[in-house]
Short mmCIF file of C-alpha atoms in Angstrom, two decimals:
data_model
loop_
_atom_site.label_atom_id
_atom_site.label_comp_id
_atom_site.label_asym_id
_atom_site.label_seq_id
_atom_site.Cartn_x
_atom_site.Cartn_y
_atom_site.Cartn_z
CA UNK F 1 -62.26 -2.82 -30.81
CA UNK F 2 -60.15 -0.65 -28.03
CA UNK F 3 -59.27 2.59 -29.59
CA UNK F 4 -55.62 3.67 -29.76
CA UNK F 5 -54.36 6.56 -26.96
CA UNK F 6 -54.69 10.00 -27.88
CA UNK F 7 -51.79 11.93 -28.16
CA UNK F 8 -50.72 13.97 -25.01
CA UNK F 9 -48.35 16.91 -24.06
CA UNK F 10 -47.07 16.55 -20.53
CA UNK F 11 -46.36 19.74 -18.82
CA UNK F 12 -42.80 20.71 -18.35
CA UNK F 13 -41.21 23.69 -15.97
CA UNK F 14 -42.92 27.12 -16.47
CA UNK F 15 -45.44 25.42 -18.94
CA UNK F 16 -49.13 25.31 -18.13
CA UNK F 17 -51.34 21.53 -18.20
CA UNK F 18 -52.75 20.65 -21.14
CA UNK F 19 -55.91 21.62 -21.89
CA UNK F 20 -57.89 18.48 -23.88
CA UNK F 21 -60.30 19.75 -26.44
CA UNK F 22 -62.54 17.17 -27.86
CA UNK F 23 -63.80 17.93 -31.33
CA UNK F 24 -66.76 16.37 -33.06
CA UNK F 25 -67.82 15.57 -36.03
CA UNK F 26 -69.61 13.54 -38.80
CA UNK F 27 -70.78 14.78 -41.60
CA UNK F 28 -69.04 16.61 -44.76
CA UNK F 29 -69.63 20.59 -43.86
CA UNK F 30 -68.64 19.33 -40.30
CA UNK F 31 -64.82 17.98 -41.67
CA UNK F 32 -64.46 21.47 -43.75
CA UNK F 33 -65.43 23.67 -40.78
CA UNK F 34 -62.74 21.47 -38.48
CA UNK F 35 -60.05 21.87 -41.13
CA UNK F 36 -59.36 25.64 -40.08
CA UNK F 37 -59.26 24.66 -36.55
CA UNK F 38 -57.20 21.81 -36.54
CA UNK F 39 -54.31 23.63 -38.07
CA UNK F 40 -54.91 26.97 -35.62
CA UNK F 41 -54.27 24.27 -32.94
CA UNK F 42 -50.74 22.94 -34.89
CA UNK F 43 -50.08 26.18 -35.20
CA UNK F 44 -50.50 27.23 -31.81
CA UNK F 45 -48.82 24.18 -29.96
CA UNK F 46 -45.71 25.00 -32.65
CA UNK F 47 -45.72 28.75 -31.63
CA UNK F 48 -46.58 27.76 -27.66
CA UNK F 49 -44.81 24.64 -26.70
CA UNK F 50 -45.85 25.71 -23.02
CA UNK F 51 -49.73 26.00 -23.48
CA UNK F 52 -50.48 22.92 -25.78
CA UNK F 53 -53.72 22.05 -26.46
CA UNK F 54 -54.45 18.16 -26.73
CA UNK F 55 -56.89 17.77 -29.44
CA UNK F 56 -58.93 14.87 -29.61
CA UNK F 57 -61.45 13.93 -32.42
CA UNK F 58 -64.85 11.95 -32.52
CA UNK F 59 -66.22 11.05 -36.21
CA UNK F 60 -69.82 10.22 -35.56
CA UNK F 61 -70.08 8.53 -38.96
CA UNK F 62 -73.06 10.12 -39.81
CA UNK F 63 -71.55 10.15 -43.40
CA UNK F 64 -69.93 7.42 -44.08
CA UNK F 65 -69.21 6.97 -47.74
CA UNK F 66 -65.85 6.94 -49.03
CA UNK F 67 -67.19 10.71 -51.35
CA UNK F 68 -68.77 11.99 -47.89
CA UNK F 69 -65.96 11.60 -45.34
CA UNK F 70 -62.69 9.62 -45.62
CA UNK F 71 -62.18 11.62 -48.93
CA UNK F 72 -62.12 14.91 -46.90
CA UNK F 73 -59.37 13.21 -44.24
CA UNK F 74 -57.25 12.45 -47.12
CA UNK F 75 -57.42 15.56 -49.11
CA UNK F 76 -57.80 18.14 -46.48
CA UNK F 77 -54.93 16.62 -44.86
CA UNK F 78 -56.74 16.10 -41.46
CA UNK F 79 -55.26 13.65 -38.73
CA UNK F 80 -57.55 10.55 -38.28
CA UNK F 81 -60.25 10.02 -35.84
CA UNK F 82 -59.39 9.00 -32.06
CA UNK F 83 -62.44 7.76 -32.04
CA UNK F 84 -64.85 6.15 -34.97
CA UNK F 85 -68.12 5.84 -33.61
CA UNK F 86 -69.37 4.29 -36.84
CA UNK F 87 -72.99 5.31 -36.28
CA UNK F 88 -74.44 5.22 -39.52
CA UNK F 89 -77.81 6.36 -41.30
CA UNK F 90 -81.03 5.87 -39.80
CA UNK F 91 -83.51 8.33 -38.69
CA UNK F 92 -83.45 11.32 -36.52
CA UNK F 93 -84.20 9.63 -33.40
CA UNK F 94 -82.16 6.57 -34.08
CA UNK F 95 -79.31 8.40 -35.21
CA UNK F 96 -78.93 10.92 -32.32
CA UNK F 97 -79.82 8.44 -29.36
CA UNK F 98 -76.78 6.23 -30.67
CA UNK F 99 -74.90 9.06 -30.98
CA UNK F 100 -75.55 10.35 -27.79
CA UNK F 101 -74.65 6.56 -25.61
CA UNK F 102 -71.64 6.22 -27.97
CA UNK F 103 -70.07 10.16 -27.68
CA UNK F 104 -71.60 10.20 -23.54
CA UNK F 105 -68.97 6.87 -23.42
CA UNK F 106 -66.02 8.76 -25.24
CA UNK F 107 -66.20 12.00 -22.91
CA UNK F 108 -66.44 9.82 -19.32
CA UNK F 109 -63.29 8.18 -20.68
CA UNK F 110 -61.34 11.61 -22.13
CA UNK F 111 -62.66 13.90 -19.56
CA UNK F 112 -61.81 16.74 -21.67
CA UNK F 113 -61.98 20.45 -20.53
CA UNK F 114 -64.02 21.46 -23.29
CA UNK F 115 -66.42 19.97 -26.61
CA UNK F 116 -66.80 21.74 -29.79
CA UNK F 117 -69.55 21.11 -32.02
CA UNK F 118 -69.96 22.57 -35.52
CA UNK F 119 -73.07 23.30 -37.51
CA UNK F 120 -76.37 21.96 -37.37
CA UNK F 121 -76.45 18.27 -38.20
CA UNK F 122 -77.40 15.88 -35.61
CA UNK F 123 -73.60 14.95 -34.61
CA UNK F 124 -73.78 18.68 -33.65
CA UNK F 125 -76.59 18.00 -31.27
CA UNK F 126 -75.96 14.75 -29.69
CA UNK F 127 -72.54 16.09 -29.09
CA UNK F 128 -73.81 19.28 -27.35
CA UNK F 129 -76.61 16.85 -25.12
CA UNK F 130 -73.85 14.44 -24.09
CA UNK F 131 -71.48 17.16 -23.07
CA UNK F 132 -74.02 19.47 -21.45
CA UNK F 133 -75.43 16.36 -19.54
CA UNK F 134 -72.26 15.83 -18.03
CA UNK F 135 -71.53 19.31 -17.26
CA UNK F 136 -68.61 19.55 -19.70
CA UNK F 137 -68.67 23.35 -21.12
CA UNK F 138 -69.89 22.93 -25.16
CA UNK F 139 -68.34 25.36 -27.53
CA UNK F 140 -70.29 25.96 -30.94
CA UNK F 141 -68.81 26.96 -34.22
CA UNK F 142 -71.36 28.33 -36.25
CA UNK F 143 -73.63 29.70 -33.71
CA UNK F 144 -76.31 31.63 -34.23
CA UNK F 145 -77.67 30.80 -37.32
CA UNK F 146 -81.46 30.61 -38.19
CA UNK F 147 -83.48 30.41 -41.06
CA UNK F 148 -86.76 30.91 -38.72
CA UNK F 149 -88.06 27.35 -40.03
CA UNK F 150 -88.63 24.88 -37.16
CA UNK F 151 -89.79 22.33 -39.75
CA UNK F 152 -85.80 21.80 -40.50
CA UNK F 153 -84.33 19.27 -38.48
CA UNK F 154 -81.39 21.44 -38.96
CA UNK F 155 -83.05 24.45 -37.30
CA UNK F 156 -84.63 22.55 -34.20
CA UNK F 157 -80.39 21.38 -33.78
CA UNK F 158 -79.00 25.07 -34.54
CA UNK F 159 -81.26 26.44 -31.27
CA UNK F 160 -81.00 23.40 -29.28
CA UNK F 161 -77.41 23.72 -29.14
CA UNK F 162 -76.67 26.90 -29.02
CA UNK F 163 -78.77 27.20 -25.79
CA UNK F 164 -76.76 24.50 -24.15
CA UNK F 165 -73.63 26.14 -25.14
CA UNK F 166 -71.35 28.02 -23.11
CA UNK F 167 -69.01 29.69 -26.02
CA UNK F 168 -71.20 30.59 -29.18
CA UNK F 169 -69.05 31.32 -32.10
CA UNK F 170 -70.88 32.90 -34.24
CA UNK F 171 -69.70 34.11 -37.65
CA UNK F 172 -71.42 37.23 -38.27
CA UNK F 173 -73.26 40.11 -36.46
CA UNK F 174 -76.43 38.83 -37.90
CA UNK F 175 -75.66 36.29 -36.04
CA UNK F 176 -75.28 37.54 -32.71
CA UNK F 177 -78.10 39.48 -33.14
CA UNK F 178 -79.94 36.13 -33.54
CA UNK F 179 -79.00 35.35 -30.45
CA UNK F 180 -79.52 38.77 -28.62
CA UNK F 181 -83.18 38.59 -29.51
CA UNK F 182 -83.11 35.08 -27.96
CA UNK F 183 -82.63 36.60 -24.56
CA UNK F 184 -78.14 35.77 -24.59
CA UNK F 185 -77.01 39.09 -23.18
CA UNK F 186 -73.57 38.36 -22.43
CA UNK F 187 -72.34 39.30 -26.07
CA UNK F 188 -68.33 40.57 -26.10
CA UNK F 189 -67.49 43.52 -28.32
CA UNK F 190 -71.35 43.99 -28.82
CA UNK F 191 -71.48 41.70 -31.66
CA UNK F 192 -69.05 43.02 -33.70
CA UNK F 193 -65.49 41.20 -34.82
CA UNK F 194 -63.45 40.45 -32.33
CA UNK F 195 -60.37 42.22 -33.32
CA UNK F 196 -56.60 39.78 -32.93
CA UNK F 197 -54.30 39.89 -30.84
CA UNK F 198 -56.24 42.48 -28.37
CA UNK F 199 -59.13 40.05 -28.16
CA UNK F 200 -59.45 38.99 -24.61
CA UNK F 201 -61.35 36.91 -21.79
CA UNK F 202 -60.75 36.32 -18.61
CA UNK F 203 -60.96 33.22 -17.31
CA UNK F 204 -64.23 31.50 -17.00
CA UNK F 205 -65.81 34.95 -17.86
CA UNK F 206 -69.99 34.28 -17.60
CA UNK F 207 -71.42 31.88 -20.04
CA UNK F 208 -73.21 31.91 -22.51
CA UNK F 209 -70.49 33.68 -23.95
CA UNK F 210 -71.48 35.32 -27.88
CA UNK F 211 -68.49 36.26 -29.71
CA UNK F 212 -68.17 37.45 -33.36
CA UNK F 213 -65.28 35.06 -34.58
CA UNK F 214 -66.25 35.09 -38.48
CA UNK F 215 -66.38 32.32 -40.35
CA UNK F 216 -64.63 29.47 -40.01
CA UNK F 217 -65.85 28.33 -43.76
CA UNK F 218 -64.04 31.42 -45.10
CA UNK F 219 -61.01 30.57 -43.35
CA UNK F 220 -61.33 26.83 -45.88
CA UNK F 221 -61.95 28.65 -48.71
CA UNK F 222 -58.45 30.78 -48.50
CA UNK F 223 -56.40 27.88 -47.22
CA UNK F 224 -57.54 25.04 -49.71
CA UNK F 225 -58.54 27.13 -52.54
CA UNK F 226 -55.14 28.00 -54.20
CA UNK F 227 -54.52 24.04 -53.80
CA UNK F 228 -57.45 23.27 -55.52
CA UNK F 229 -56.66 25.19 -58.56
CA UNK F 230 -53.68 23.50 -58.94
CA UNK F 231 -54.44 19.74 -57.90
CA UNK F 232 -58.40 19.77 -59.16
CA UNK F 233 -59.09 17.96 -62.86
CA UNK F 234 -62.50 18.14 -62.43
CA UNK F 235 -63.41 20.63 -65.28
CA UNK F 236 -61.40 18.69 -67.95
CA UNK F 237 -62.55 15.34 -66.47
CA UNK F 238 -65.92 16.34 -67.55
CA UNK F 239 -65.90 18.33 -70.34
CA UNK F 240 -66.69 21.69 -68.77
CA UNK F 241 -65.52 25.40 -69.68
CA UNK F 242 -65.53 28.14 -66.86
CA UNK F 243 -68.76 30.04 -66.97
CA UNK F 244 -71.29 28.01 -69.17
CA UNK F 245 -72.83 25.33 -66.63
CA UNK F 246 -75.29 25.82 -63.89
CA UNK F 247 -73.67 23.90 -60.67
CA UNK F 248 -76.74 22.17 -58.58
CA UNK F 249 -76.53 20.26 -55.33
CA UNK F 250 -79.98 18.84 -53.69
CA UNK F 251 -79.67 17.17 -49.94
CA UNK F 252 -81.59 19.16 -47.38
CA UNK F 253 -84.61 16.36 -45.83
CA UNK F 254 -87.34 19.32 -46.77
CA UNK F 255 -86.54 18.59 -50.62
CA UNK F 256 -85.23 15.45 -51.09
CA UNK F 257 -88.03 13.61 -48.66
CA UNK F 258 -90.99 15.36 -50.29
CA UNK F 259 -91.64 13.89 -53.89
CA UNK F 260 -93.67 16.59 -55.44
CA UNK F 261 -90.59 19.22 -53.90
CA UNK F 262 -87.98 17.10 -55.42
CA UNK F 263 -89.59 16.44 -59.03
CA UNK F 264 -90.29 20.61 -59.02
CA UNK F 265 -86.61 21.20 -58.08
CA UNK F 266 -85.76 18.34 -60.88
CA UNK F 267 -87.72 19.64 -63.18
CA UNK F 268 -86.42 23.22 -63.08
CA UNK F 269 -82.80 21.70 -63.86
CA UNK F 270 -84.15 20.01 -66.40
CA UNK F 271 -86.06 23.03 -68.60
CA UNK F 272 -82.24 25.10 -67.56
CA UNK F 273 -80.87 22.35 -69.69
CA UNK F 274 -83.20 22.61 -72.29
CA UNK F 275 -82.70 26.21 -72.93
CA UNK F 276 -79.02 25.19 -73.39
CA UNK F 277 -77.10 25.42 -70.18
CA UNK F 278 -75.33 22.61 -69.55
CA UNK F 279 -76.47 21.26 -65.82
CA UNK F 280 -73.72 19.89 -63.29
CA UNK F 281 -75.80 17.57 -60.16
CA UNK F 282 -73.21 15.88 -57.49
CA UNK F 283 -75.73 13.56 -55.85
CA UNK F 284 -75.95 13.18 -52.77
CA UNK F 285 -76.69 9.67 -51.51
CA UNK F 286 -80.17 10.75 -49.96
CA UNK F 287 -81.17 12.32 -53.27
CA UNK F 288 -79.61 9.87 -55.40
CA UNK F 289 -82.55 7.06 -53.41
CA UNK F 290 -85.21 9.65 -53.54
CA UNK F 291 -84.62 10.09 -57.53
CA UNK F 292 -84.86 6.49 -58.17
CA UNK F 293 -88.10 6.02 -57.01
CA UNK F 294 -89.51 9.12 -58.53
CA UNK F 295 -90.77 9.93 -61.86
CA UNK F 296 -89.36 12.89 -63.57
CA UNK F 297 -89.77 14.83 -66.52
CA UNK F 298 -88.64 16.29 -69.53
CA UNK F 299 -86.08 12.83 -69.08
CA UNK F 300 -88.72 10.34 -67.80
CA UNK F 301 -86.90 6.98 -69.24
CA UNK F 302 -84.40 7.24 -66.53
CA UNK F 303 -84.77 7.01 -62.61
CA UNK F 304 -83.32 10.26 -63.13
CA UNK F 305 -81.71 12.83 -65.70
CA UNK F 306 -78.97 12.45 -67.14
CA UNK F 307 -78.06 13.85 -70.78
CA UNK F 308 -75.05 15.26 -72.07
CA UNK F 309 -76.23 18.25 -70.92
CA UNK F 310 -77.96 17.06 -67.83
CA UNK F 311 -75.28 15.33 -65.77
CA UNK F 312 -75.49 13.61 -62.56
CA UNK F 313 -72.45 12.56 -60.79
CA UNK F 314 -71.32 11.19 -57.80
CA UNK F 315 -70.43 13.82 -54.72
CA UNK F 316 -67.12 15.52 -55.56
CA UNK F 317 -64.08 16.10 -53.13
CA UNK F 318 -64.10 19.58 -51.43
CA UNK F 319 -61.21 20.56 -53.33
CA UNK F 320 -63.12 19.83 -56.74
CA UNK F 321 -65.90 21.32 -55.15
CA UNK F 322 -64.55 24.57 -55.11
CA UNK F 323 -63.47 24.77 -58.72
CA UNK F 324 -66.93 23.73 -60.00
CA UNK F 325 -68.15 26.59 -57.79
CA UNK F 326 -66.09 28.93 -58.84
CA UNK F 327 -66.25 28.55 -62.27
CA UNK F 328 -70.21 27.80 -62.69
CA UNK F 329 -72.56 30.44 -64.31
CA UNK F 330 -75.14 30.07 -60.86
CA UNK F 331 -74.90 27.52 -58.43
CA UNK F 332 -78.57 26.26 -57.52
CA UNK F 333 -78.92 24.28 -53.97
CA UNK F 334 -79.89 23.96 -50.91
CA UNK F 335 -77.21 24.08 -49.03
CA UNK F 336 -76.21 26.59 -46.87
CA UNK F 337 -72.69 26.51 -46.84
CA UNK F 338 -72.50 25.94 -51.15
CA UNK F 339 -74.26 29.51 -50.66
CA UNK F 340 -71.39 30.67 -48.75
CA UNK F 341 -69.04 29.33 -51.29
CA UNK F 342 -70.60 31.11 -54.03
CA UNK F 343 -71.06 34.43 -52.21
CA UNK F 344 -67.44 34.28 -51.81
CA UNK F 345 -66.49 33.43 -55.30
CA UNK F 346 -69.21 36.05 -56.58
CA UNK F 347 -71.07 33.37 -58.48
CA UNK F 348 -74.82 34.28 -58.54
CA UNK F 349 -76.87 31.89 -56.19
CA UNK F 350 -80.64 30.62 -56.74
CA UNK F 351 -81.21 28.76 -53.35
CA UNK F 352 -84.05 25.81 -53.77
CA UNK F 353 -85.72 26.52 -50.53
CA UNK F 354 -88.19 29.44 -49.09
CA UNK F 355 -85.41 31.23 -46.87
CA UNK F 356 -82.10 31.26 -45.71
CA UNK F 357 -79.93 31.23 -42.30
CA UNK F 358 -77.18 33.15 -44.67
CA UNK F 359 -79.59 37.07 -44.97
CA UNK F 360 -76.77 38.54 -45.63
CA UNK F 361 -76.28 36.72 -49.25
CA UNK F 362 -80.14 38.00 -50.54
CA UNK F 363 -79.63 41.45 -48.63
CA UNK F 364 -76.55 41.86 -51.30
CA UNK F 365 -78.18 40.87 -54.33
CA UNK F 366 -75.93 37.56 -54.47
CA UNK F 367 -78.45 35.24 -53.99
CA UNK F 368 -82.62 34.08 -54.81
CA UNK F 369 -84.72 32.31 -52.90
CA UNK F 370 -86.90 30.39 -55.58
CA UNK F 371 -88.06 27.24 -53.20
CA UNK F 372 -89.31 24.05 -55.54
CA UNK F 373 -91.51 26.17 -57.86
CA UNK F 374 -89.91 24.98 -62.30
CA UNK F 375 -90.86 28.91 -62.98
CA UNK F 376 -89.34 30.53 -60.45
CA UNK F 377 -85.68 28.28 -60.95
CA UNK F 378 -85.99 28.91 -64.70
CA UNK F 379 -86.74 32.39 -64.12
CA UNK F 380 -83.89 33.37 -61.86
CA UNK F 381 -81.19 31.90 -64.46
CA UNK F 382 -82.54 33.39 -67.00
CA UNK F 383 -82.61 37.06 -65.51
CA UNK F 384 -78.51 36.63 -64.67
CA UNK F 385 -76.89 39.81 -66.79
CA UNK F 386 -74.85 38.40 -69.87
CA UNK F 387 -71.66 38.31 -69.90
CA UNK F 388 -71.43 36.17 -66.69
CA UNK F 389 -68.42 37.70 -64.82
CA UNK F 390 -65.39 36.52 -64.76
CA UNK F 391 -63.88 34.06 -61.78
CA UNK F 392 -63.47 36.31 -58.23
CA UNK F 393 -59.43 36.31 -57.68
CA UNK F 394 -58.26 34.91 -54.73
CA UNK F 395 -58.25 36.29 -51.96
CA UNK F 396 -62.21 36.71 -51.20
CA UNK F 397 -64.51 38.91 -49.65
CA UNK F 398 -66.26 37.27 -46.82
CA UNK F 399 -70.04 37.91 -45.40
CA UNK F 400 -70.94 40.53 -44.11
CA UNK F 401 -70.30 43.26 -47.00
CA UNK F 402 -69.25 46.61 -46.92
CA UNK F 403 -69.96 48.80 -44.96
CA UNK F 404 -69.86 46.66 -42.32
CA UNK F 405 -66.34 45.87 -41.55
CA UNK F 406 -64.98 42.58 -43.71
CA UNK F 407 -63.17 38.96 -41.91
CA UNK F 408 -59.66 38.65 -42.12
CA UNK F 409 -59.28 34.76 -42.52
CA UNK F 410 -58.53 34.33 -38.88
CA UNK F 411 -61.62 33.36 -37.54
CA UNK F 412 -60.14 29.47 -36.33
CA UNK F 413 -57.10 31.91 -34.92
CA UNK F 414 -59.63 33.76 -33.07
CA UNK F 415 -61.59 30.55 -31.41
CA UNK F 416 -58.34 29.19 -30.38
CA UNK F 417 -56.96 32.32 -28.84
CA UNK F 418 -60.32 33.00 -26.94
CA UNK F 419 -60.84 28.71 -25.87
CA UNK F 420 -57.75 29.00 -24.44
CA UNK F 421 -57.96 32.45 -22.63
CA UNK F 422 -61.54 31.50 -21.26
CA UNK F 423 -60.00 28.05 -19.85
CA UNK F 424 -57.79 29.67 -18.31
CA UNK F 425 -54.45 30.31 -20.16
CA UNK F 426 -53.30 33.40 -21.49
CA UNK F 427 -53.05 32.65 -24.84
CA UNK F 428 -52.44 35.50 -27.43
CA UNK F 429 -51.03 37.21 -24.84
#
């Protein structure tokens, strides 16, 4: 099936070429992280009719489901794929070798200037290989990250492509100082935020280029949460009142492909319920097939809990997301960016793994590691202080706290400005 043109800007008197970013993506944090920077770029070729950038973007399909990906297009009000590579789920190796013939294909055909990856899934890494392999310079959104684990997939993609990348947007100084201990050297600022407008590279300065951005994530938060309070039904749609349910979401391969991991994790939800706090699971689609194949107490009669008090429901939109995070009594998961979200919102955090890539969330008392262990999940909710407090006010404070010095909500302003100063235009300027 031939895929439609992209759209292009042709240059005009006193205007420079184009430059052609190619984005890609494919999986649910992926589409959130790209929101940000999709309307930076808008922004900027509304502002800068003479230095447009031509965007174009790649859905892997590594998610695929209706709740894991179109729902995002449609509510984050993102512009549809160029390109649908319709990939699928499979495993590791499958997955990233047809990602990697399908995306190689899409970049000999764009020839674009630059690629930007996000994250750590395996779109992030097959898009990094492809691009590095044809010497196309790979920007990374999220760089820097590390939980010190190698036996995450998501770790082995995290270092991979950050060490094939030439612009390594990382969103805090711990961070960078990942990195620095890595051997990058070339680190702008010395780690710290880069401050806007006076942020500055010159063209094609040395790569691996580090840079202190902040966080793209935080940037979603600010610009979708306001709509979420007013468009999200969630909380009335299931019977919920702010503060007194435990929000849980379970998808990381290190819990949900290890039974006796899973039924721990499972089983701590399950004694929170018992003790009276009502339980709130979104399922992912991985977890939801590991569950039915697993038995589970204190509710073994079904393949897996589910109890008026105990409820399992399909994934959520981000937008509805957000409201069950904000107005939960602890969110429990292993997710890395859901313990983001909660930092921000100042909802306590029990993460169901052994450690974190987000330090900076324990370091401020916002957040437990508790791994699979039914004592140690019970025990963290049950230590929270009573009263819970109240919902955080918009607008948030991001990661890292005081003292050091707090994000602004420009971080997909900043990775604009700096892509286009270090390809060669003077933008910001």
């Amino acid at each position: 099936m031939p895929y439609p043109p992209t759209t292009t800007y042709p240059s005009t008197p006193n205007s420079f070429p184009p430059l052609k970013l190619l984005d890609i993506v494919g999986a649910r944090p992926q589409f959130i992280k790209l929101a940000p920077i999709l309307k930076a770029i808008e922004r900027h070729n509304r502002e800068r009719p003479g230095r447009p950038i031509q965007e174009v973007l790649v859905h892997t399909g590594q998610h695929y489901d209706y709740e894991m990906s179109q729902v995002f297009f449609d509510e984050l009000g993102l512009k549809e794929p160029d390109y649908h590579l319709g990939v699928g789920s499979g495993s590791h190796g499958y997955q990233t070798g047809e990602m990697l013939k399908r995306i190689e294909e899409v970049l000999l055909k764009e020839k674009p200037d630059l690629v930007m990856v996000y994250g750590d899934t395996n779109s992030t890494l097959a898009g990094a290989l492809a691009a590095a392999k044809l010497h196309i310079p790979v920007a990374h959104v999220e760089a820097g990250l590390r939980s010190f684990n190698r036996n995450m997939p998501e770790e082995i993609n995290r270092v991979l492509t950050d060490h094939v990348s030439s612009l390594l947007f990382c969103p805090t100084k711990t961070a960078v100082e990942n990195l620095r201990r890595e051997g990058f050297t070339n680190i702008l600022n010395d780690g710290n935020l880069l401050p806007l407008p006076s942020a500055s590279l010159h063209p094609r300065s040395p790569a691996p280029l580090v840079l202190n951005t902040g966080d793209v994530m935080y940037d979603a938060v600010l610009l979708y949460g306001k709509l979420a309070e007013q468009k999200s039904q969630i909380l009335e749609k299931l019977g919920l009142k702010p503060k007194e349910y435990a929000l849980a979401t379970v998808h990381r391969a290190e819990n949900t492909d290890e039974p006796e991991r899973l039924k721990g994790i499972f089983e701590g939800l399950g004694r929170i319920a018992q003790e009276g706090l009502t339980v709130v699971v979104p399922l992912h689609p991985r977890t939801r097939n590991a569950l039915c194949s697993l038995p589970l107490t204190p509710y073994p009669s079904t393949p897996y809990p589910s109890t008026p008090n105990f409820l399992t429901i399909d994934p959520v939109s981000y937008l509805d997301m957000l409201i069950l995070e904000k107005n939960a009594r602890v969110i429990l998961t292993d997710s890395g960016g859901v313990q983001k979200e909660a930092f921000f919102f100042r909802v306590p955090c029990v993460t169901l793994r052994e450690e974190t890539e987000w330090v900076e969330t324990v370091e401020a008392g916002w957040n437990t590691l508790v791994g699979c262990d039914p004592d140690r999940i019970l025990q963290a909710v049950s230590s929270l202080p009573s009263p819970p407090r109240p919902p955080a006010p918009l607008p948030l404070i991001p990661l890292p706290l005081v003292p050091s010095p707090c994000d602004d909500s420009r971080a997909a302003g900043r990775i604009v400005v700096l892509i286009g100063q270090w390809l060669g235009q003077p933008f910001g300027k």
